XYZ file of C-alpha atoms in Angstrom:
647
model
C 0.000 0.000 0.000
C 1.107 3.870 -0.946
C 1.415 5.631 2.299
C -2.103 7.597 1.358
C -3.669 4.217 1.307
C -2.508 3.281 4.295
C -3.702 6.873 5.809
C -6.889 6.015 4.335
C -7.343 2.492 5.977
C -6.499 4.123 9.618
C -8.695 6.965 8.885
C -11.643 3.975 8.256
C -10.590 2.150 11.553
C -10.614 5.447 13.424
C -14.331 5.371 12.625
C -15.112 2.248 13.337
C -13.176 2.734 16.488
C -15.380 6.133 17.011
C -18.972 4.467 16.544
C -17.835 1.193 18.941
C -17.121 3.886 21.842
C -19.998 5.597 20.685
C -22.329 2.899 21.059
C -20.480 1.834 24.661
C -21.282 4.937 25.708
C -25.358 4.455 24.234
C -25.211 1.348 25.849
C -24.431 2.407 29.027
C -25.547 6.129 29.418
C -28.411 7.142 26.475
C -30.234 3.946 26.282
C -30.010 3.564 30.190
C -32.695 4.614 32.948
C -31.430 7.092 35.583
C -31.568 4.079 38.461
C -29.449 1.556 35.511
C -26.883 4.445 35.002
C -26.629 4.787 38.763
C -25.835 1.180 39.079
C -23.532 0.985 36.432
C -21.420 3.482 37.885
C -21.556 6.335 34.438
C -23.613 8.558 36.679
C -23.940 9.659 40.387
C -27.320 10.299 42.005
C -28.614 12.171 43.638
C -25.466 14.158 44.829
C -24.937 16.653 47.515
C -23.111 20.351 46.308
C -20.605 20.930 48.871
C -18.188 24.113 48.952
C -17.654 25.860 45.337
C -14.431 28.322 44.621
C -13.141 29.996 41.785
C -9.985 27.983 40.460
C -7.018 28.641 38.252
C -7.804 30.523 34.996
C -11.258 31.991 36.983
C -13.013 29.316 36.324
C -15.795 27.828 38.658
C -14.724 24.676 40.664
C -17.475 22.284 42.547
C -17.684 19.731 45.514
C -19.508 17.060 45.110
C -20.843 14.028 47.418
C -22.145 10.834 46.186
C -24.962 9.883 49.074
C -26.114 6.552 47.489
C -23.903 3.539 46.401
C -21.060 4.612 48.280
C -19.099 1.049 47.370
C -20.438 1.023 43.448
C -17.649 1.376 40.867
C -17.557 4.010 38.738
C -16.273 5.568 35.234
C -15.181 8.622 36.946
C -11.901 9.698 36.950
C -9.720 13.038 36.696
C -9.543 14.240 33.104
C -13.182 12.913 31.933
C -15.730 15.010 30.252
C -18.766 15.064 32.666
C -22.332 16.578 32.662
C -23.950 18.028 36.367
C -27.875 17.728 35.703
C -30.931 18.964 37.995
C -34.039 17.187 37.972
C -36.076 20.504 38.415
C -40.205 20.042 38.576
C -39.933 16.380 38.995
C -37.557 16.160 35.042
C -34.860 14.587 35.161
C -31.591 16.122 33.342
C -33.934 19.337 32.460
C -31.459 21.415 33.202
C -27.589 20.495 32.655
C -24.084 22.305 32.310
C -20.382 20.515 30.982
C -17.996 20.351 33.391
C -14.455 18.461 33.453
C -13.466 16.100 36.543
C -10.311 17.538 38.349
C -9.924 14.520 41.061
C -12.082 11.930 42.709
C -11.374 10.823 46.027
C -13.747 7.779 47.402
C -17.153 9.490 47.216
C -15.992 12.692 46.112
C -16.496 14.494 43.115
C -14.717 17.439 42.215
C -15.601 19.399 38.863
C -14.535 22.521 37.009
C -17.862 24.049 35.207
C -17.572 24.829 31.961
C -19.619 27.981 31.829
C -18.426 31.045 33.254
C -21.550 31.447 36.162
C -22.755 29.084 38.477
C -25.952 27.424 36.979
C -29.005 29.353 38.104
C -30.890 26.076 38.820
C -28.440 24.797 40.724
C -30.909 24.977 43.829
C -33.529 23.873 42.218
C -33.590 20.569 42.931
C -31.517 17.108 43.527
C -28.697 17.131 41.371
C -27.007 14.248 39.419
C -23.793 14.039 37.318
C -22.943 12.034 34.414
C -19.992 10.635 32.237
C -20.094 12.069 28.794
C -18.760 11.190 25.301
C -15.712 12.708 24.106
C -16.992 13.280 20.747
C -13.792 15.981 20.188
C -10.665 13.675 20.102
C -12.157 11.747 17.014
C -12.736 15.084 15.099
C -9.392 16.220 15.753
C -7.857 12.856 14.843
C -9.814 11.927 11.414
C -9.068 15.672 10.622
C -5.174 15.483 11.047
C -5.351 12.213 8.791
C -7.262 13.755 5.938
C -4.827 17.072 6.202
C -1.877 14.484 5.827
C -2.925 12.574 2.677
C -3.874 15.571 0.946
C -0.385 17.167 1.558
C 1.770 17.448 -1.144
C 5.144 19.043 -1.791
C 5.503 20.230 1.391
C 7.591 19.235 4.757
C 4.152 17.215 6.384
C 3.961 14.979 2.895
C 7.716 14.506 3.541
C 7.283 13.061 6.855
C 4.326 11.095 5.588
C 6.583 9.333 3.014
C 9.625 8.749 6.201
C 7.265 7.152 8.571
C 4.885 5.110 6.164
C 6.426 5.264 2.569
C 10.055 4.314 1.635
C 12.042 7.436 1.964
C 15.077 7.575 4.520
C 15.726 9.866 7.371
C 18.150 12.561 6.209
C 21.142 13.073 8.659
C 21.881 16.508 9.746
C 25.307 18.705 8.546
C 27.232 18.718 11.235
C 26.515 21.533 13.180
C 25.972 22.504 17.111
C 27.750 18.885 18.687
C 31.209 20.309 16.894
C 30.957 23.479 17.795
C 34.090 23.870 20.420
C 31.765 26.594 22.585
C 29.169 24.283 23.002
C 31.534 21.072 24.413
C 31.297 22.765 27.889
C 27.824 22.421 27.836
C 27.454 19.097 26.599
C 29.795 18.179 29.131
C 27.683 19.420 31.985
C 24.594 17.238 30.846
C 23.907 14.556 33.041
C 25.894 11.078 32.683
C 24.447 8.912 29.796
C 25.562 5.845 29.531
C 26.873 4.666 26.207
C 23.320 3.516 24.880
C 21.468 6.611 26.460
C 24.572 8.979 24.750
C 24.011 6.712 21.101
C 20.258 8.024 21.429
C 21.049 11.618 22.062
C 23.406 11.276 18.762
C 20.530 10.132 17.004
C 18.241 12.960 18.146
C 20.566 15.500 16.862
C 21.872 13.861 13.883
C 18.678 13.326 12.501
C 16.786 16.168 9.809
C 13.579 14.255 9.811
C 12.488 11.415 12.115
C 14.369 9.601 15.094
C 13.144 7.095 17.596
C 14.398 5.856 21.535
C 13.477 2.532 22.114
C 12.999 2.531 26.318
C 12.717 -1.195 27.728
C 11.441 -1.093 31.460
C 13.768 0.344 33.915
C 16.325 1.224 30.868
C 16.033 6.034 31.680
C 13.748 6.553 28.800
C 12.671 9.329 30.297
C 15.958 10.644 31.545
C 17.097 10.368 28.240
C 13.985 12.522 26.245
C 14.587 15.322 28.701
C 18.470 15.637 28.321
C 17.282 15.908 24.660
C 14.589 18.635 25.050
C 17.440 20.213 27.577
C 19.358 20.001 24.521
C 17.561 20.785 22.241
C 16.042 23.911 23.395
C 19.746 25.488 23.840
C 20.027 24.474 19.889
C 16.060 25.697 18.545
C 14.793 27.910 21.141
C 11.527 25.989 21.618
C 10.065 22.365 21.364
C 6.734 21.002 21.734
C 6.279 17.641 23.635
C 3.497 15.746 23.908
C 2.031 12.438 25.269
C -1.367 10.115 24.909
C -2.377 11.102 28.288
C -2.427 13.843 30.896
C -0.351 12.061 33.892
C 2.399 10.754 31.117
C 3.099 14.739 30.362
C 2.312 16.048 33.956
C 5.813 13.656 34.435
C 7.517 15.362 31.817
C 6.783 18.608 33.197
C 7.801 17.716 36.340
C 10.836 16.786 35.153
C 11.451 19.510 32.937
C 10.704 22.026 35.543
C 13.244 20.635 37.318
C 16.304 21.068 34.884
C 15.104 24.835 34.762
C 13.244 25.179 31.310
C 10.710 27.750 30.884
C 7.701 25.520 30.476
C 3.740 25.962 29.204
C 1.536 23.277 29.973
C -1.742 23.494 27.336
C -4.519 22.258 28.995
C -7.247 22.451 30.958
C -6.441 22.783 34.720
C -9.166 20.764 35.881
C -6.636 17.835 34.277
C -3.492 18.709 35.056
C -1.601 17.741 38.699
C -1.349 20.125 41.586
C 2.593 19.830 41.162
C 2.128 21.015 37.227
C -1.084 23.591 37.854
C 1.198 26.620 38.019
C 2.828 25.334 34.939
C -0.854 25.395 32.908
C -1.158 28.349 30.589
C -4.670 29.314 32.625
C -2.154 30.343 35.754
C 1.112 31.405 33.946
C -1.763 33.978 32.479
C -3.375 34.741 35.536
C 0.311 35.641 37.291
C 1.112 37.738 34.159
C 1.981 41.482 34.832
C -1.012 42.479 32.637
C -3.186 40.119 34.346
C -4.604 42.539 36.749
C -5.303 45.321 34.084
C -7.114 42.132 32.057
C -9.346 41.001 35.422
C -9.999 44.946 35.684
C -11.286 45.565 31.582
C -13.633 42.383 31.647
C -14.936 43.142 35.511
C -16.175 46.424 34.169
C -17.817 44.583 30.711
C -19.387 43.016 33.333
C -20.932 45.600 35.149
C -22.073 47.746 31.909
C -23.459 44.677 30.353
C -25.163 43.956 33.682
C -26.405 47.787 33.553
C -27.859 47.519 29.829
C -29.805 43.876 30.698
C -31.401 45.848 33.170
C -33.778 47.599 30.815
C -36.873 45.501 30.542
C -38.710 45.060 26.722
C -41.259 48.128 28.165
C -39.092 51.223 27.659
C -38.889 54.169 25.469
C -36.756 55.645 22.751
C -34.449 57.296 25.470
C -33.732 53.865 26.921
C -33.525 52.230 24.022
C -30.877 54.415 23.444
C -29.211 54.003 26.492
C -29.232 50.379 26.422
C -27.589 50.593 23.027
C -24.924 52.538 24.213
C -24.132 50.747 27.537
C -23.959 47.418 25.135
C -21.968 49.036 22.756
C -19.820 50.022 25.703
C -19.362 46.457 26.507
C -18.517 45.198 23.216
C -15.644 47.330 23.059
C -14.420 46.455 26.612
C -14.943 42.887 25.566
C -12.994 43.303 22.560
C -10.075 45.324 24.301
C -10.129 42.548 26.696
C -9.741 39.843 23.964
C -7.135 42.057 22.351
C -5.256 41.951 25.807
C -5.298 38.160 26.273
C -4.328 38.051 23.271
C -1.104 39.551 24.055
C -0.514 37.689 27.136
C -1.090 34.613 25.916
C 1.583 35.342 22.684
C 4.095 36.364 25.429
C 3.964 33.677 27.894
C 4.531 30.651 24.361
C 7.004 33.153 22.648
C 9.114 32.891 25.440
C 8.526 29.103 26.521
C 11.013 27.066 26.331
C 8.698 24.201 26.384
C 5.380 23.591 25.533
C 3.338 20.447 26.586
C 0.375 19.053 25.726
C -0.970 15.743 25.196
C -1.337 14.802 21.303
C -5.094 15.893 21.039
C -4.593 18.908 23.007
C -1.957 20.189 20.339
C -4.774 20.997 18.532
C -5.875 23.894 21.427
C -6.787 27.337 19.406
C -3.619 29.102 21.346
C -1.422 26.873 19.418
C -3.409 27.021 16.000
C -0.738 28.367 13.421
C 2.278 27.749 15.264
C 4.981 25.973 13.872
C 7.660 23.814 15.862
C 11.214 22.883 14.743
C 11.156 19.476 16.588
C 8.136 18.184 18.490
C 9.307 15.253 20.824
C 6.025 12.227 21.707
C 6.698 10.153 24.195
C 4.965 6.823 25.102
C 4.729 6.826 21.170
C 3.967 3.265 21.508
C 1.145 3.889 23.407
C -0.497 6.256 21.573
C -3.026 5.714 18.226
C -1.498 6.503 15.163
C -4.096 9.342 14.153
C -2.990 11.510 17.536
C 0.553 11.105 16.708
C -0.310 13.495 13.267
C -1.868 15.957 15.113
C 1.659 17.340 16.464
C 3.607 16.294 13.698
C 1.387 18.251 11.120
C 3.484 21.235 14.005
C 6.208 20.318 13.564
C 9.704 19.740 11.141
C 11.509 17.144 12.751
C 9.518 14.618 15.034
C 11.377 12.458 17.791
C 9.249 9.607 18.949
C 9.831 7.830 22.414
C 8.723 4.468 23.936
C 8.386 0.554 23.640
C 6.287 -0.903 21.377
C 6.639 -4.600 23.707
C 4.788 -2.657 26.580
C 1.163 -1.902 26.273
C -0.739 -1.159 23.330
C -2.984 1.542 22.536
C -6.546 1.410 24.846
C -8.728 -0.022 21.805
C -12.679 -0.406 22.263
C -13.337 -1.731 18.686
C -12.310 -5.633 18.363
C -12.632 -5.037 14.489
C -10.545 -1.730 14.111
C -7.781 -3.773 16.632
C -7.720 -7.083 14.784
C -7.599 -4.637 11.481
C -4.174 -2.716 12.716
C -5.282 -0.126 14.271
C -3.629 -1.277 17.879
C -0.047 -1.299 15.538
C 1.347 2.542 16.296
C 3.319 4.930 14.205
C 6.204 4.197 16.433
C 5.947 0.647 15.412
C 5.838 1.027 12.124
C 8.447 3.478 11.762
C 10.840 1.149 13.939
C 10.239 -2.318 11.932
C 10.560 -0.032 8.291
C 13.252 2.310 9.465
C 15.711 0.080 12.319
C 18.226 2.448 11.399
C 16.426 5.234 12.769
C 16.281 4.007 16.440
C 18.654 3.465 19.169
C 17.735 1.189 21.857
C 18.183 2.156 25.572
C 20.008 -1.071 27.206
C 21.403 -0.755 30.413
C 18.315 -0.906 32.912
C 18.280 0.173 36.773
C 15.213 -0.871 38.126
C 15.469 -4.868 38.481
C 17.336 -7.524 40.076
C 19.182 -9.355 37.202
C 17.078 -12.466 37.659
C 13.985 -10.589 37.251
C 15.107 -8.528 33.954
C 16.488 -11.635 32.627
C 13.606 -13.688 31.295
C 12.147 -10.079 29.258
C 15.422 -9.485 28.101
C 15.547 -12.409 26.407
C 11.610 -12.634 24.867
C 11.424 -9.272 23.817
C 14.729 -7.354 23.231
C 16.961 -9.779 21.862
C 18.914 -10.461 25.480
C 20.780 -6.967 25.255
C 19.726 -5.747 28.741
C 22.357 -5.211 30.938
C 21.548 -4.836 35.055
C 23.165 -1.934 36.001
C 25.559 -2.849 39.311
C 23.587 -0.777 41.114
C 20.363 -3.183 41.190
C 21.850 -6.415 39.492
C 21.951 -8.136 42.818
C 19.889 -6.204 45.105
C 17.536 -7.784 47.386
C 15.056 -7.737 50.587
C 16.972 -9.524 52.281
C 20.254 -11.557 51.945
C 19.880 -15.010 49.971
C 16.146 -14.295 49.559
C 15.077 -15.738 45.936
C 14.383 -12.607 43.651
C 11.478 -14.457 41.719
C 8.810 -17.520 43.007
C 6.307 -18.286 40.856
C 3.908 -20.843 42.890
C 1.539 -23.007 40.534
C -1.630 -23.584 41.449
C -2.359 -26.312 38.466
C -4.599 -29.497 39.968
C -5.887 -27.573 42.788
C -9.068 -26.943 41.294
C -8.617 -23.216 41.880
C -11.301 -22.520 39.123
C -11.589 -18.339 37.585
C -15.332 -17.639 37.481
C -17.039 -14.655 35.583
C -18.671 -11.812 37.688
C -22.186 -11.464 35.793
C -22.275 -7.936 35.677
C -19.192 -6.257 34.610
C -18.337 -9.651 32.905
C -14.826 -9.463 34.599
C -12.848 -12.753 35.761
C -11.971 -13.479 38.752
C -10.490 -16.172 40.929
C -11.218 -16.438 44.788
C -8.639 -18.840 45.619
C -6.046 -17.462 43.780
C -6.449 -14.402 45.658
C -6.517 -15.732 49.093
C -3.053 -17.583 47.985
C -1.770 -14.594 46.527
C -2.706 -12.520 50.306
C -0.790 -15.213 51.715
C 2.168 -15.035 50.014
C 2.543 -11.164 50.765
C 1.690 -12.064 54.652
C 4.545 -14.617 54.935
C 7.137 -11.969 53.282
C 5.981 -9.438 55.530
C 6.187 -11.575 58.350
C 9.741 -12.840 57.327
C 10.940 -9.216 56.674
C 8.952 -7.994 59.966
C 6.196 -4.766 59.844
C 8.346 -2.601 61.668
C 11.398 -3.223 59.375
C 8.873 -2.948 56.228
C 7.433 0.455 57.568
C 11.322 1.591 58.251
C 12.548 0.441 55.300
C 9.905 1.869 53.528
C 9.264 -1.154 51.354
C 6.866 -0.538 48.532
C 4.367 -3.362 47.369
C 2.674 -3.770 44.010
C -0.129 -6.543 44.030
C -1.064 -6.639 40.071
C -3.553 -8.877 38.444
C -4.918 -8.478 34.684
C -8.553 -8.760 35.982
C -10.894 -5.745 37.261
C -13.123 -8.338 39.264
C -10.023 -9.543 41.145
C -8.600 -6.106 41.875
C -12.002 -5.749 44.047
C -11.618 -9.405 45.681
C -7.969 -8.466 46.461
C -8.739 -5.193 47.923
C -11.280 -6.645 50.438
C -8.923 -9.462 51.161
C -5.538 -7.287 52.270
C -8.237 -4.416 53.921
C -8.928 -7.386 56.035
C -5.634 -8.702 57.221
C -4.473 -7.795 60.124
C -0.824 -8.412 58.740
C -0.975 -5.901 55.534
C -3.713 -3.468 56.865
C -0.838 -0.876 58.857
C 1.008 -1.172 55.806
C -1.705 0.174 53.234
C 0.525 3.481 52.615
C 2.849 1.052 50.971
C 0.551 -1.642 48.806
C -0.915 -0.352 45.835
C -3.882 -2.869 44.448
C -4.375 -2.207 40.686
C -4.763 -3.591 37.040
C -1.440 -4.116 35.104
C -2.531 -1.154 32.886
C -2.835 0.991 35.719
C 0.884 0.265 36.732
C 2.919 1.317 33.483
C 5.246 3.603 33.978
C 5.616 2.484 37.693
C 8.295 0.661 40.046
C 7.741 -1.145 43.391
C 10.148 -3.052 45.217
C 7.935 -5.916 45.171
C 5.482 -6.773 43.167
C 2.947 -9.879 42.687
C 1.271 -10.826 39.989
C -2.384 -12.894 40.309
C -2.728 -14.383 36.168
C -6.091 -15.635 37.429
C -6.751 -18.007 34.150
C -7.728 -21.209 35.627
C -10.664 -23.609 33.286
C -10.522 -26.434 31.504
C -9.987 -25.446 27.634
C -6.522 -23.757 28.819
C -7.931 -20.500 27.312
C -5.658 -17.535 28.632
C -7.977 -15.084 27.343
C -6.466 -11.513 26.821
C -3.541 -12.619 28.960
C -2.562 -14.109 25.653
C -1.828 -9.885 24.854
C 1.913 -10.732 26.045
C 2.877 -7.451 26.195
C 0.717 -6.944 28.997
C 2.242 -9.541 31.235
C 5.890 -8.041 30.454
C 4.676 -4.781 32.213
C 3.554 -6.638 35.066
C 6.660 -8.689 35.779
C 9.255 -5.724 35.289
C 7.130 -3.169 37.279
C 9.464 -5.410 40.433
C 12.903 -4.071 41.867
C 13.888 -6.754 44.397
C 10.990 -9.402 44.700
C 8.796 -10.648 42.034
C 6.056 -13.240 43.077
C 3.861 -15.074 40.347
C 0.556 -17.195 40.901
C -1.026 -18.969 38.564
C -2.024 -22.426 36.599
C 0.082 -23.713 34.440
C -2.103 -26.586 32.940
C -4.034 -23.332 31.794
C -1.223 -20.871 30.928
C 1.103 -23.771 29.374
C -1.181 -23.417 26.531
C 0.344 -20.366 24.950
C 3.674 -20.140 23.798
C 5.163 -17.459 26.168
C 3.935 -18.711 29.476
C 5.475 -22.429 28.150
C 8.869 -20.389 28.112
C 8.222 -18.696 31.279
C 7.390 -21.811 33.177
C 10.469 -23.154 31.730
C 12.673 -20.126 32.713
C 11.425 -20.171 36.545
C 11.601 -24.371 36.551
C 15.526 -24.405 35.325
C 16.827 -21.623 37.743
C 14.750 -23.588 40.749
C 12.151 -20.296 41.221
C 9.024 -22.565 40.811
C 7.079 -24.264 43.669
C 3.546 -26.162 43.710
C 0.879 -24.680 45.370
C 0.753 -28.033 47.066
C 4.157 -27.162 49.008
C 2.979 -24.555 50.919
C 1.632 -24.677 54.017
């Protein structure tokens, strides 16, 4: 296929991705009864309004209280679209106003409003709040697609042709890296080692397209932002951008720290506290023309107020007067806009760095700017069609991440078994190897642990750093145990209403396991030490058994600061010193389900520093061709027990 044909295919999957998450969202929210939503955990009612503030960037922020279903999962989370709804004279969702979730913390809601005014109804009766479809990603994603395969002799049908056509990456002339003023500088960068150093070579060698391929543990991210340092000093100004809001509120964080000037584009309702003063809403707002902007659009207010006043039964005289105090406000309004204007020019002209994720490159402030590199990282993670969005930005596009860790979030089966799960950064590093350095000296795991990975996925060229190759809890202590649970008819069943698996006996085992290393490391020692605990399983419906299982041991309850309970997806990105992994698949046709999605068990098993424990059934897992290699792995360096030798 001609790289316009294959443009044309993702645009058609992007659809048929758009109308599957449209329909989830039907199924669950438009086709739904107010008491069904409730239950399914897309809407909260009724809930309580507790205290309201203005926020960053003066916008309206709301408390709210869920005061039914207190233990019912939900689909809320920080970042989501949302809609707050009275049920005013006895109709429900009457009245209703867009907000976007900032945080939610057990039954607590916490909203930015859309509008500029609290609702006027907001009294009016009990109040409900809903998730909502993001209808706004897809239109900025099929759009960036189309703008891409009609592009022609120009720098975006250039990059088209690099990353899905046959052209080469162009190296640069050698410029800035021989420049004797500039060795001082380079010098001062913080250590790389050899593969990190190979990367940064790429970065600036390249005219067009390079990519960093980051195993787990290996300073991916160390790595991109001694290249934006870099890079900066060399261009002025990069944009970087990620799939998702937490994955650039860490690049921020990090970039704030090596002293870049940096603009975070986004709303502040989904940004961090540690990144909100970074957000362009509060660099504005602290602005030395701020207060002369508040002023201008405080007085609009008050003339506009002033003309409204007039009712429909007045006279010429007030006619007239109303049509001067509104022509009043139009020009305040427009001297305000003017102003903003300004202020918002400043504060990116003079960033160093701008962030976004890749949808939110399309924001209006950043319509018509052009970027001489744009840097995306967890490339690997992101769909193709976002990854044009920036790129369409940008002359030179550096793409960060590892395509053996997980995949795109897909909610189409079709569009995933059709290619759209394969990413840009996959296909540009299986057409163009030559364009990619991989990262291979790792500092997160025990040797043992890395080991196994290193050898499935990236060709056995991970090294341990000495820093972590031998480290353990405790001296002698075996860095990996997986205990098999095959023939003890510890059977996964299906919860009937989210359709999740689960497996009841795995997770008491699994709670047992962490109690006896607790108890052979001692609490007080663990809380000292400050030992951190991962307990990972694949399954939603066993995350919920294994929470109610460790809340009730008196063993792992006083250490609950230190255990985090989660989904593998939920842990990318993340290290714990140990972790332990519940595979759940137990039934008699040996079907491993979506744990046959490989990539998704090599997160889980090199999220562990010192102490990995596995639990599982091998008569079930042995099945697929990884887990046969696994088992073997474990057997042959003596890290594999029956469940029938523990007491």
């Amino acid at each position: 296929m001609t790289s316009k044909e294959r443009l044309q295919k993702t645009l058609s999957l992007i659809q048929l991705e758009r109308q599957a998450d449209l329909e989830q969202y039907r199924q669950k929210v438009l086709l739904r009864s107010l008491s069904q939503r409730t239950k399914e955990g897309v809407t909260w009612y009724p809930v309580r309004l507790g205290k309201d503030y203005i926020g960053t960037g003066e916008r309206i922020v709301v408390e709210l209280e869920r005061m039914h279903n207190l233990d019912q999962p939900h689909s809320f989370q920080s970042g989501k679209l949302v809609s707050l709804f009275c049920n005013a004279s006895g109709k429900p969702e009457k009245e209703h106003v867009n907000a976007v979730v900032n945080y939610v913390r057990d039954n607590t809601l916490v909203i930015t409003l859309n509008g500029d005014d609290m609702p006027d109804w907001i009294d009016n009766g009990q109040l409900g709040v809903d998730v909502m479809f993001d209808e706004m990603s897809y239109k900025e994603m099929e759009h960036a697609l189309k703008t891409v395969m009609k592009a022609e002799d120009n720098r975006v049908a250039e990059l088209r042709e690099i990353l899905l056509g046959q052209e080469k990456s162009k190296k640069k002339e050698p410029g800035f890296l021989y420049e004797e003023s500039n060795r001082d500088y380079l010098a001062a960068i913080n250590p790389l080692n050899d593969s990190q150093a190979s990367a940064l070579d790429k970065i600036l060698d390249t005219q067009d397209v390079a990519f960093i391929h980051g195993p787990p543990g290996t300073g991916k991210t160390t790595t991109l932002v001694q290249a934006i340092r870099l890079t900066t000093k060399i261009e002025g100004q990069v944009l970087v951008c990620t799939p998702s809001n937490a994955a650039i509120d860490l690049l921020v964080e990090k970039l704030t720290e090596q002293g870049l000037n940096v603009v975070r584009i986004g709303h502040p309702a989904r940004v961090t506290e540690q990144t909100l003063s970074k957000t362009l809403d509060a660099r504005i707002a602290a602005h030395p023309n701020y207060s002369e902007l508040r002023s201008l659009r405080k007085k609009m207010e008050q003339v506009r107020a002033m003309a409204f006043k007039y009712k429909r039964e007045f006279g010429y005289n007030e006619r007239e007067q109303r049509k001067l105090l509104k022509e009043e406000a139009s020009a305040l309004k427009s001297d305000a806009d003017m102003l903003e204007f300004y202020i918002i020019n400043d504060l990116l002209t003079k960033a160093e760095v701008i962030c976004s994720t890749l949808v939110g490159s399309s924001h209006r402030v950043l319509r018509g700017r052009k970027f001489k590199t744009a840097f995306i990282d967890e490339a690997a993670q992101s769909l193709e069609a976002a990854c044009w969005i920036p790129i369409l930005k940008s002359q030179r596009i550096i793409l960060a991440g590892d395509h053996f860790q997980l995949p795109p979030t897909i909610k189409s089966n079709e569009a995933s078994k059709q290619g759209l799960a394969v990413t840009l950064f996959e296909k540009g590093i299986e057409n163009h190897p030559e364009m990619a350095t991989m990262l291979c000296v790792q500092y997160r795991m025990h040797e043992a642990i890395m080991k196994f990975s290193s050898s499935y996925f990236y060709k056995d060229a991970l090294v341990a750093h000495e820093s972590v190759k031998t480290e353990l809890l405790r001296p002698n202590q075996s860095p990996i145990e997986f205990i098999d649970t095959a023939g003890c008819g510890y059977i996964e069943k299906q919860d009937p209403e989210s359709l999740s698996r689960f497996n009841q006996e795995e997770a008491e085992l699994i709670i047992h396991e962490t109690e006896k290393l607790v108890e052979e490391i001692g609490i007080e020692e663990w809380i000292q030490q400050n030992v951190t605990m991962g307990i990972i399983t694949p399954y939603r419906a066993q995350v919920d058994r294994l929470h109610k299982l460790a809340e009730a041991s008196p063993i792992l309850e006083p250490l609950h600061k230190l255990i985090t309970i989660n989904t593998v997806d939920a842990f990318q990105g993340q290290e714990r010193d140990v972790i332990a992994i519940s595979f759940v698949r137990s039934n008699e046709k040996a079907d491993v389900g979506f744990l046959g999605d490989i990539r998704r068990t090599n997160v889980a098993m090199t999220r562990a520093k010192k102490k990995l424990i596995m639990v599982g059934d091998s008569a079930t897992l042995g099945s697929h061709p990884f887990y046969v290699e696994l088992l073997e792995y474990v057997q042959t360096h003596e890290f594999y027990k029956s469940a029938f030798e523990i007491n």
